[in-house]
Coordinates of C-alpha atoms in Angstrom, one line a residue:
M22 CA 4.0 19.0 -11.6
T23 CA 1.7 17.6 -8.9
I24 CA -1.7 16.7 -10.3
S25 CA -3.5 16.3 -7.0
K26 CA -3.0 15.5 -3.4
A27 CA -4.0 12.2 -1.8
T28 CA -7.5 12.1 -0.4
T29 CA -9.1 9.5 1.9
R30 CA -12.6 8.5 2.8
T31 CA -14.4 5.8 4.7
E32 CA -17.0 3.5 3.3
G33 CA -18.3 0.7 5.5
R34 CA -15.4 -1.5 6.4
D35 CA -13.2 0.1 3.7
L36 CA -10.7 2.9 3.9
I37 CA -10.1 4.4 0.5
L38 CA -7.3 6.6 -0.8
T39 CA -7.1 8.2 -4.2
R40 CA -4.6 10.4 -6.0
T41 CA -3.7 11.3 -9.6
M42 CA 0.0 11.2 -10.2
D43 CA 2.1 12.8 -13.0
A44 CA 3.7 9.4 -13.9
P45 CA 2.6 6.5 -16.0
P46 CA 1.1 3.4 -14.4
E47 CA 4.3 1.4 -15.0
K48 CA 6.3 3.7 -12.8
V49 CA 3.8 3.6 -10.0
F50 CA 3.4 -0.1 -10.1
R51 CA 7.1 -0.6 -10.1
A52 CA 7.5 1.5 -7.0
W53 CA 5.1 -0.9 -5.3
T54 CA 6.9 -4.1 -6.6
D55 CA 10.6 -3.2 -6.6
P56 CA 11.9 -3.6 -3.0
A57 CA 14.7 -1.0 -3.6
L58 CA 12.0 1.6 -4.6
L59 CA 9.4 0.6 -2.0
T60 CA 11.8 1.1 0.9
Q61 CA 12.3 4.7 -0.3
W62 CA 8.7 5.8 0.2
F63 CA 6.5 3.2 2.0
T64 CA 6.3 4.6 5.6
P65 CA 5.5 8.1 6.4
A66 CA 8.5 10.1 7.5
P67 CA 10.2 10.0 10.0
W68 CA 9.5 6.2 10.0
P69 CA 12.0 4.4 7.6
T70 CA 11.4 1.2 5.8
P71 CA 14.8 -0.6 6.2
H72 CA 13.9 -3.9 4.5
A73 CA 11.4 -5.3 2.0
E74 CA 11.2 -8.8 0.4
L75 CA 8.6 -9.0 -2.3
D76 CA 7.7 -12.2 -4.3
V77 CA 5.2 -10.4 -6.6
R78 CA 3.0 -13.1 -8.0
A79 CA -0.3 -14.6 -6.9
G80 CA 0.5 -16.7 -3.9
G81 CA 3.9 -15.0 -3.4
A82 CA 4.8 -13.7 0.1
S83 CA 6.0 -10.3 1.2
L84 CA 7.8 -9.0 4.2
I85 CA 8.1 -5.3 4.8
V86 CA 9.9 -4.0 7.9
M87 CA 8.9 -0.6 9.2
R88 CA 11.0 1.1 12.0
S89 CA 9.6 3.7 14.4
P90 CA 11.6 6.8 15.2
D91 CA 12.7 5.2 18.5
G92 CA 14.1 2.2 16.6
Q93 CA 11.3 -0.4 17.2
E94 CA 11.0 -2.7 14.1
M95 CA 7.6 -3.8 13.0
P96 CA 7.6 -6.6 10.4
S97 CA 4.5 -6.8 8.2
R98 CA 4.0 -10.1 6.4
G99 CA 1.5 -10.8 3.7
V100 CA 0.6 -12.7 0.5
Y101 CA -0.3 -11.4 -2.9
L102 CA -3.7 -12.6 -4.1
E103 CA -3.7 -11.0 -7.6
V104 CA -1.0 -9.4 -9.7
V105 CA -1.9 -7.7 -13.0
P106 CA 1.3 -5.9 -14.1
N107 CA 0.9 -2.1 -14.2
R108 CA -2.8 -2.3 -13.5
R109 CA -3.7 -4.0 -10.2
L110 CA -2.2 -5.5 -7.0
V111 CA -4.2 -7.3 -4.3
F112 CA -2.6 -8.5 -1.1
T113 CA -3.6 -9.5 2.3
N114 CA -2.1 -10.0 5.8
A115 CA -4.5 -12.9 6.4
Y116 CA -1.7 -15.1 5.4
T117 CA 2.0 -14.8 6.2
S118 CA 3.6 -17.1 3.6
A119 CA 2.8 -20.3 1.7
W120 CA -0.8 -19.8 2.7
E121 CA 0.1 -20.0 6.4
P122 CA -2.8 -18.2 8.2
S123 CA -1.7 -15.1 10.2
E124 CA -2.4 -14.8 13.9
K125 CA -4.7 -11.8 13.4
P126 CA -6.0 -11.1 9.9
F127 CA -6.6 -7.4 9.6
M128 CA -6.9 -6.2 6.0
T129 CA -6.8 -6.9 2.3
V130 CA -5.5 -4.1 0.0
V131 CA -6.7 -3.6 -3.5
L132 CA -4.4 -1.2 -5.5
T133 CA -5.4 0.0 -9.0
F134 CA -3.2 2.0 -11.4
E135 CA -5.5 3.4 -14.1
D136 CA -4.0 5.1 -17.1
A137 CA -5.3 8.7 -17.0
G138 CA -3.6 9.7 -20.3
D139 CA -0.8 12.1 -20.9
G140 CA 1.6 9.9 -18.8
R141 CA -0.6 10.2 -15.6
T142 CA -2.0 7.6 -13.3
N143 CA -5.3 7.5 -11.3
Y144 CA -4.1 5.6 -8.2
T145 CA -6.6 4.1 -5.8
A146 CA -5.9 2.1 -2.7
I147 CA -8.9 0.3 -1.1
V148 CA -8.1 -1.1 2.3
R149 CA -10.7 -3.7 3.2
H150 CA -11.1 -4.8 6.8
W151 CA -12.7 -7.9 8.3
T152 CA -14.8 -5.8 10.7
I153 CA -15.9 -2.2 11.4
A154 CA -13.8 -2.5 14.6
D155 CA -10.7 -3.4 12.5
R156 CA -11.4 -0.4 10.3
E157 CA -11.8 1.9 13.3
A158 CA -8.6 0.5 14.8
H159 CA -6.8 1.3 11.5
E160 CA -8.2 4.8 11.5
K161 CA -7.0 5.3 15.1
M162 CA -3.5 4.0 14.0
G163 CA -3.5 7.0 11.7
F164 CA -4.6 5.8 8.3
H165 CA -6.1 9.2 7.2
Q166 CA -2.8 10.9 8.2
G167 CA -0.1 8.3 7.4
W168 CA -1.3 6.8 4.1
P169 CA -1.6 10.2 2.4
I170 CA 2.0 11.1 3.6
A171 CA 3.3 7.8 2.2
T172 CA 1.4 8.4 -1.0
E173 CA 2.9 11.9 -1.4
Q174 CA 6.3 10.3 -0.9
L175 CA 5.4 7.7 -3.6
A176 CA 4.3 10.5 -5.9
A177 CA 7.5 12.5 -5.4
L178 CA 9.5 9.4 -6.2
V179 CA 7.7 8.4 -9.4
E180 CA 7.0 12.0 -10.6
N181 CA 10.7 13.0 -10.3
A182 CA 12.3 9.8 -11.6

């Protein structure tokens, strides 16, 4: 049973996505923190996610590789800033690993997994950008289209598991 569809909105430098999922917070959190699960849903089809390395702890690094339909690979590196199991994940691409600054910081993502009762989760992704121009660039890259598609793929995975 699908509880709701993902919705997005813009507030200042933030892009915000929300969705209620018919799965407990533990399942949704695990789909974000288990590389074998993350690669199943992370990029909107037809883009696959062929590889993910996740050191899920404050200060731990991540590497997620996305592949375009024409085969171009796009690695995305980041560092976890906060990890509260089954409740909250905060990560940024301002650092690549071991607090090594990235060439072009772009965003910090705050994910919350709120227990909505009856085995459901209120899922929120707040994507904070350094500038309005960065936020606008992310919108032009397809945030309002792509993130909801990926979120529906996430919901399908956790609701049917």
